[in-house]
PDB file of C-alpha atoms and ligand atoms in Angstrom:
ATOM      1  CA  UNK A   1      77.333 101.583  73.185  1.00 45.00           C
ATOM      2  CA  UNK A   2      76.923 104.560  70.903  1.00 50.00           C
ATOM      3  CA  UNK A   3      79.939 105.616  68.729  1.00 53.00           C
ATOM      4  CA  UNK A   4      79.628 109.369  70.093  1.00 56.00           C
ATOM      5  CA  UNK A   5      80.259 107.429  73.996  1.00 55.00           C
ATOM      6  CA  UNK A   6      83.417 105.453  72.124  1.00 53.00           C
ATOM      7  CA  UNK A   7      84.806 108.928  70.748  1.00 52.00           C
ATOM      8  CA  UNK A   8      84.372 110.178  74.303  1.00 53.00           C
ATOM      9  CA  UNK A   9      85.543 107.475  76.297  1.00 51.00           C
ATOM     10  CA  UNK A  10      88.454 107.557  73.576  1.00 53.00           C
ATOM     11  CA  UNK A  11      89.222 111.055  74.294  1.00 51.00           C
ATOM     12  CA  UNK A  12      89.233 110.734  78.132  1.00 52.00           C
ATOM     13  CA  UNK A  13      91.585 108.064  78.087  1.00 51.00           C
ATOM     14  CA  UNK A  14      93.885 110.080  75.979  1.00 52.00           C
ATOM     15  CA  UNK A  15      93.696 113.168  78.234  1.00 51.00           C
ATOM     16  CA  UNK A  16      94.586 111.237  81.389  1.00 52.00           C
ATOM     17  CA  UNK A  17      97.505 109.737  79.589  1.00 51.00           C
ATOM     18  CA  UNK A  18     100.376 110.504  81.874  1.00 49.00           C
ATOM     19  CA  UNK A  19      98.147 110.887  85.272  1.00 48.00           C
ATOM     20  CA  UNK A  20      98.558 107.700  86.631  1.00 50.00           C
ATOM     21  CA  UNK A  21      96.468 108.779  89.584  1.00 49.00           C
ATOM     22  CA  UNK A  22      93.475 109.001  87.201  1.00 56.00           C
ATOM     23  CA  UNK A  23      94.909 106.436  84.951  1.00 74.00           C
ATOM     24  CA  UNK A  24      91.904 105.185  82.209  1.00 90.00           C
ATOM     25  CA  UNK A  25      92.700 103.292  78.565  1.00 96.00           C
ATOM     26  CA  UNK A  26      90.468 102.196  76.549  1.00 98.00           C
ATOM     27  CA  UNK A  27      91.263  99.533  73.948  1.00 98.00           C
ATOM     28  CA  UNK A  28      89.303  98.135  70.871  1.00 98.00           C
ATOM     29  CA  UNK A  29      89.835  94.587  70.221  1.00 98.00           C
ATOM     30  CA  UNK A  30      88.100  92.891  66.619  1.00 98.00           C
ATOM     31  CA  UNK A  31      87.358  89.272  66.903  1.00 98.00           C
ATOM     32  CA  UNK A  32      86.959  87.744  63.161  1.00 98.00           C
ATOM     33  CA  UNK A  33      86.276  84.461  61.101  1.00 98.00           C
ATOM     34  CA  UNK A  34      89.460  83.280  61.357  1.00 97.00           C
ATOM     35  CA  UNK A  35      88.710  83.077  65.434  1.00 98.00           C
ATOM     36  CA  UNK A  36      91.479  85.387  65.839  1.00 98.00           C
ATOM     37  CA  UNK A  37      91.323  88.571  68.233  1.00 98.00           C
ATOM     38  CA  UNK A  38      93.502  91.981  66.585  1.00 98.00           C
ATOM     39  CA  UNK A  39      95.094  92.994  70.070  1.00 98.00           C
ATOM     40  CA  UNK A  40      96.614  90.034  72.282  1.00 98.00           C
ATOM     41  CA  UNK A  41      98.803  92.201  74.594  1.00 98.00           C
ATOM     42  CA  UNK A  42      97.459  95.104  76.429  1.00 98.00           C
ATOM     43  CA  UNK A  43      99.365  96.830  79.126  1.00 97.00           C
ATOM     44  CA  UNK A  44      97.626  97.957  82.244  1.00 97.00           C
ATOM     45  CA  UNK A  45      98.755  99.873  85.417  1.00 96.00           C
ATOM     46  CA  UNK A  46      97.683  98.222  88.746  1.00 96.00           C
ATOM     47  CA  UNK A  47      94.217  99.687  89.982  1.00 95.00           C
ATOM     48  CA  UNK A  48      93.441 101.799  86.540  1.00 96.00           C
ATOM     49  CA  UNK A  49      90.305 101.950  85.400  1.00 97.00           C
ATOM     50  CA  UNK A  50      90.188  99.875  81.755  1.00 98.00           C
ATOM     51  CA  UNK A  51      87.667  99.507  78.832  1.00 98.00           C
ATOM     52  CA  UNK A  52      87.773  96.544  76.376  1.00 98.00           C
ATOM     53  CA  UNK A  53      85.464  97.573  73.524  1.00 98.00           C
ATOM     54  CA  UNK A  54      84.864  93.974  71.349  1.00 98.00           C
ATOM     55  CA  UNK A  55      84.017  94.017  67.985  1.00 98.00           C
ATOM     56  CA  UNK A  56      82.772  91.439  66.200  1.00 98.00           C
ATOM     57  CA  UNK A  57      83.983  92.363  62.367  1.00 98.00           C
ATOM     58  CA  UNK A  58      82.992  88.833  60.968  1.00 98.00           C
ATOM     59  CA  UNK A  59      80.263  87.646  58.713  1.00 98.00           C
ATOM     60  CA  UNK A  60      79.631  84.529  59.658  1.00 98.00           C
ATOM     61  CA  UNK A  61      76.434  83.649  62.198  1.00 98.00           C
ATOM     62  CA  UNK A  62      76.220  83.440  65.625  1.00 97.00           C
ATOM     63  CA  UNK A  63      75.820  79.813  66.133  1.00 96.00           C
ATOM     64  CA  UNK A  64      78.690  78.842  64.077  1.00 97.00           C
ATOM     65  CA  UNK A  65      81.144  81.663  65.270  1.00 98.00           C
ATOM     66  CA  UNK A  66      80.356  83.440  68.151  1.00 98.00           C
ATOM     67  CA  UNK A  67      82.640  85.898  69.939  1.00 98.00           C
ATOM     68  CA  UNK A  68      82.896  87.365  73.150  1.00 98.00           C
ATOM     69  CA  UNK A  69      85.852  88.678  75.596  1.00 98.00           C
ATOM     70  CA  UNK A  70      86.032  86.971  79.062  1.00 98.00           C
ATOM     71  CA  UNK A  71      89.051  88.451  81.371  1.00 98.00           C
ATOM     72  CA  UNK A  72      90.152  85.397  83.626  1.00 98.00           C
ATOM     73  CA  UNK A  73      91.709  85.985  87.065  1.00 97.00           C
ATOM     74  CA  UNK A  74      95.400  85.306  87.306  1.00 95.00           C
ATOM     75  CA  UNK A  75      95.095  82.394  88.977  1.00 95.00           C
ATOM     76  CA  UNK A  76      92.309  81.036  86.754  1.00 97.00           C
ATOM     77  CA  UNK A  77      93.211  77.739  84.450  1.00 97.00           C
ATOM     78  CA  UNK A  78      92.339  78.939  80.646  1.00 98.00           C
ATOM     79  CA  UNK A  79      92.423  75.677  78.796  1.00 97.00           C
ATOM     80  CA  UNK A  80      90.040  74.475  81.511  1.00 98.00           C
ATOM     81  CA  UNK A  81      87.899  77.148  81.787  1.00 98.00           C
ATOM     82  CA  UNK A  82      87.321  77.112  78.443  1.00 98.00           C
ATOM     83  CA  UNK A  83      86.809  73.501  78.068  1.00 97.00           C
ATOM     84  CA  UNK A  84      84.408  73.923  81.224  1.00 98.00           C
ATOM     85  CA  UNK A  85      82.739  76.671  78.596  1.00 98.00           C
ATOM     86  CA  UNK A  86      82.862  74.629  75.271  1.00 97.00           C
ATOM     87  CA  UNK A  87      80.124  72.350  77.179  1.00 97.00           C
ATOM     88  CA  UNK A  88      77.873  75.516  78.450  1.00 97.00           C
ATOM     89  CA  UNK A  89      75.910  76.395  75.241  1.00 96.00           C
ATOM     90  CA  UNK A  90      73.082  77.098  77.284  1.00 96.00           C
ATOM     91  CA  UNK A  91      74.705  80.347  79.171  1.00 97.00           C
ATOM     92  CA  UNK A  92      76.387  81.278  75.917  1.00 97.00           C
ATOM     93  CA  UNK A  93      79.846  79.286  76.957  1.00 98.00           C
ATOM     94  CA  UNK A  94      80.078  80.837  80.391  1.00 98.00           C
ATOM     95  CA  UNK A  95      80.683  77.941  82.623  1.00 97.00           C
ATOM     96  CA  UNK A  96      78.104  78.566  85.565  1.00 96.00           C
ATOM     97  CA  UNK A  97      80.052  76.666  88.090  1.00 96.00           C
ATOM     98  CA  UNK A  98      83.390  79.278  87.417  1.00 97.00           C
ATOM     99  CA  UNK A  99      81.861  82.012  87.338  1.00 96.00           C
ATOM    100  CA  UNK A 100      84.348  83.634  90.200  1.00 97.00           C
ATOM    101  CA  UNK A 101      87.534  83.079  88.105  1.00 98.00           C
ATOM    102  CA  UNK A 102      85.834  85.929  85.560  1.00 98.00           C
ATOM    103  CA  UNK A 103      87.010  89.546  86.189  1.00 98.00           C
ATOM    104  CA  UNK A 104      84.905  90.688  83.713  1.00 98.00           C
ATOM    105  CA  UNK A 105      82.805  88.981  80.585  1.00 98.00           C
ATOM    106  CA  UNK A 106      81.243  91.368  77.441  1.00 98.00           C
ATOM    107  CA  UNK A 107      78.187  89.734  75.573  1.00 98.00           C
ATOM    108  CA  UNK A 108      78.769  86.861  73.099  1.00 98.00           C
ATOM    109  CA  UNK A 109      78.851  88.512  69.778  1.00 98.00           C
ATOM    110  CA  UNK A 110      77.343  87.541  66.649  1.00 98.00           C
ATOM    111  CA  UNK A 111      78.527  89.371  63.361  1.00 98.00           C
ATOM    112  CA  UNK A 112      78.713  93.457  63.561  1.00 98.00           C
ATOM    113  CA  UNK A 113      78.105  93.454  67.010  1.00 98.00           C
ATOM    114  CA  UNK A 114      79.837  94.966  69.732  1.00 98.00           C
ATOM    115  CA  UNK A 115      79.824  95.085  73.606  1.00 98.00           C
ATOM    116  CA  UNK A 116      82.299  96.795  76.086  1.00 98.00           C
ATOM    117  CA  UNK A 117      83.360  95.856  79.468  1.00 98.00           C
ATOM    118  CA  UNK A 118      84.728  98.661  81.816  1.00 98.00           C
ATOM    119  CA  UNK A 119      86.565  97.049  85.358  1.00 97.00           C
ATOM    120  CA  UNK A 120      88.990  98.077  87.951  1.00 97.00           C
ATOM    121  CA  UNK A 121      91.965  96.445  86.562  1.00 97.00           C
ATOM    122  CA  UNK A 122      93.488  94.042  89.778  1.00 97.00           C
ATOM    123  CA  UNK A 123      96.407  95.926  92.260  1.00 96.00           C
ATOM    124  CA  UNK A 124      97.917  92.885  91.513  1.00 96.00           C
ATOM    125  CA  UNK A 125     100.857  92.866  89.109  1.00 97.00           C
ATOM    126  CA  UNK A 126     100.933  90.207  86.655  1.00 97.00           C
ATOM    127  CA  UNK A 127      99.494  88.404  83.869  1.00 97.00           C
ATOM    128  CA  UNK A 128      95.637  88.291  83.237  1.00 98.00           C
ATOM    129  CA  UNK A 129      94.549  85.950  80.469  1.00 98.00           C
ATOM    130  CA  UNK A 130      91.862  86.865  78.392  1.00 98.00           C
ATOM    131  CA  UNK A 131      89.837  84.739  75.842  1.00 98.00           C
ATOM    132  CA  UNK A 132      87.079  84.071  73.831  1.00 98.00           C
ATOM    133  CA  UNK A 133      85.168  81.100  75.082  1.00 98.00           C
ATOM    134  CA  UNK A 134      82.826  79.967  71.634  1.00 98.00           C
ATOM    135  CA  UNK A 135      83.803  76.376  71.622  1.00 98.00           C
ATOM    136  CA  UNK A 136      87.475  75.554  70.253  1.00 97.00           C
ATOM    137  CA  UNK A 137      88.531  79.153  69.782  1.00 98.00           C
ATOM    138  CA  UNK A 138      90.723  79.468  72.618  1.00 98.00           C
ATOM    139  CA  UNK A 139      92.366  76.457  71.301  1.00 97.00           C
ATOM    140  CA  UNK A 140      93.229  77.857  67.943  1.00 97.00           C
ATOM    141  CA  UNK A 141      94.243  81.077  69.580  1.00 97.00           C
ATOM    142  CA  UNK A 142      91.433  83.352  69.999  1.00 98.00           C
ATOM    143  CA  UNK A 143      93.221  84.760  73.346  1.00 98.00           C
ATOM    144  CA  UNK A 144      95.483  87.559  75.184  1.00 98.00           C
ATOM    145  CA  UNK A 145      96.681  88.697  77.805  1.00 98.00           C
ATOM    146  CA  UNK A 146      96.266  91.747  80.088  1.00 98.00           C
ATOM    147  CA  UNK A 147     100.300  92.808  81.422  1.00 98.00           C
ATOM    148  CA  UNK A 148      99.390  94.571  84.656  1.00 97.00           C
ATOM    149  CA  UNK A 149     102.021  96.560  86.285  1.00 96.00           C
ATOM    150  CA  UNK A 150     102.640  97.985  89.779  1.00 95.00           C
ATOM    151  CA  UNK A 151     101.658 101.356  90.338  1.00 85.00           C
TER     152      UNK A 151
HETATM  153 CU1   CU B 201      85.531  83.572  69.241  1.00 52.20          CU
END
């Protein structure tokens, strides 16, 4: 995605601040070498429309430290989705067979890349867990979660 569509999505977010009928955020989230993500907490009204821009700010390459951004459903396991992922190298850690606890998935990364996912967030209140799924960096704590709130 271009920067010019980031400063405009950017914008748009911040004018419907305060409409929740046409509610919209958009949130930028670095992954890094240290397998750590820079937002873990991101607040969401039920049924808003939300943007996850990932970053990969890292140096490292690909194979060694890949990142992506997979939104789980809330009733999703995390520690076994992502040990179902660990063993999916082939589908760049996306485990095939769970594909329907994913809400929404960006690209795996490799260094100074980005991706951005844009989804309906669930009219379900509650907590969404989010996480990258390179092998072992959900483990160390390369993970979040989306706080979604009634309307
Ligand atoms: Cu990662």
């Amino acid at each position: 995605m271009t920067l010019t569509k980031n400063l405009f999505l950017a914008l748009a977010g911040l004018a419907l601040i305060g409409s929740s009928a046409f509610a919209a955020q958009t949130v930028v989230v670095e992954g890094n070498d240290q397998m750590k993500f820079s937002v873990n907490r991101i607040e969401a009204v039920a049924g808003s429309e939300l943007t996850i821009v990932l970053k990969n700010v890292g140096s490292m390459p690909k194979a060694a430290m890949g990142h992506n951004l997979v939104v789980l459903h809330k009733s999703a396991n995390p520690a076994a989705f992502a040990q179902a992922a660990a063993a999916s190298p082939a589908t760049e850690y996306i485990p095939a067979a769970m594909k329907d606890q994913i809400l929404a998935t960006t690209k795996m990364l490799g260094p100074k890349e980005e991706d951005s996912i844009t989804f309906t967030v669930p009219s379900e209140p509650g907590e969404y867990v989010y996480l990258c799924s390179f092998p072992a960096h959900y483990i160390v704590g390369m993970k979040g979660v989306i706080v979604v709130t009634a309307e």
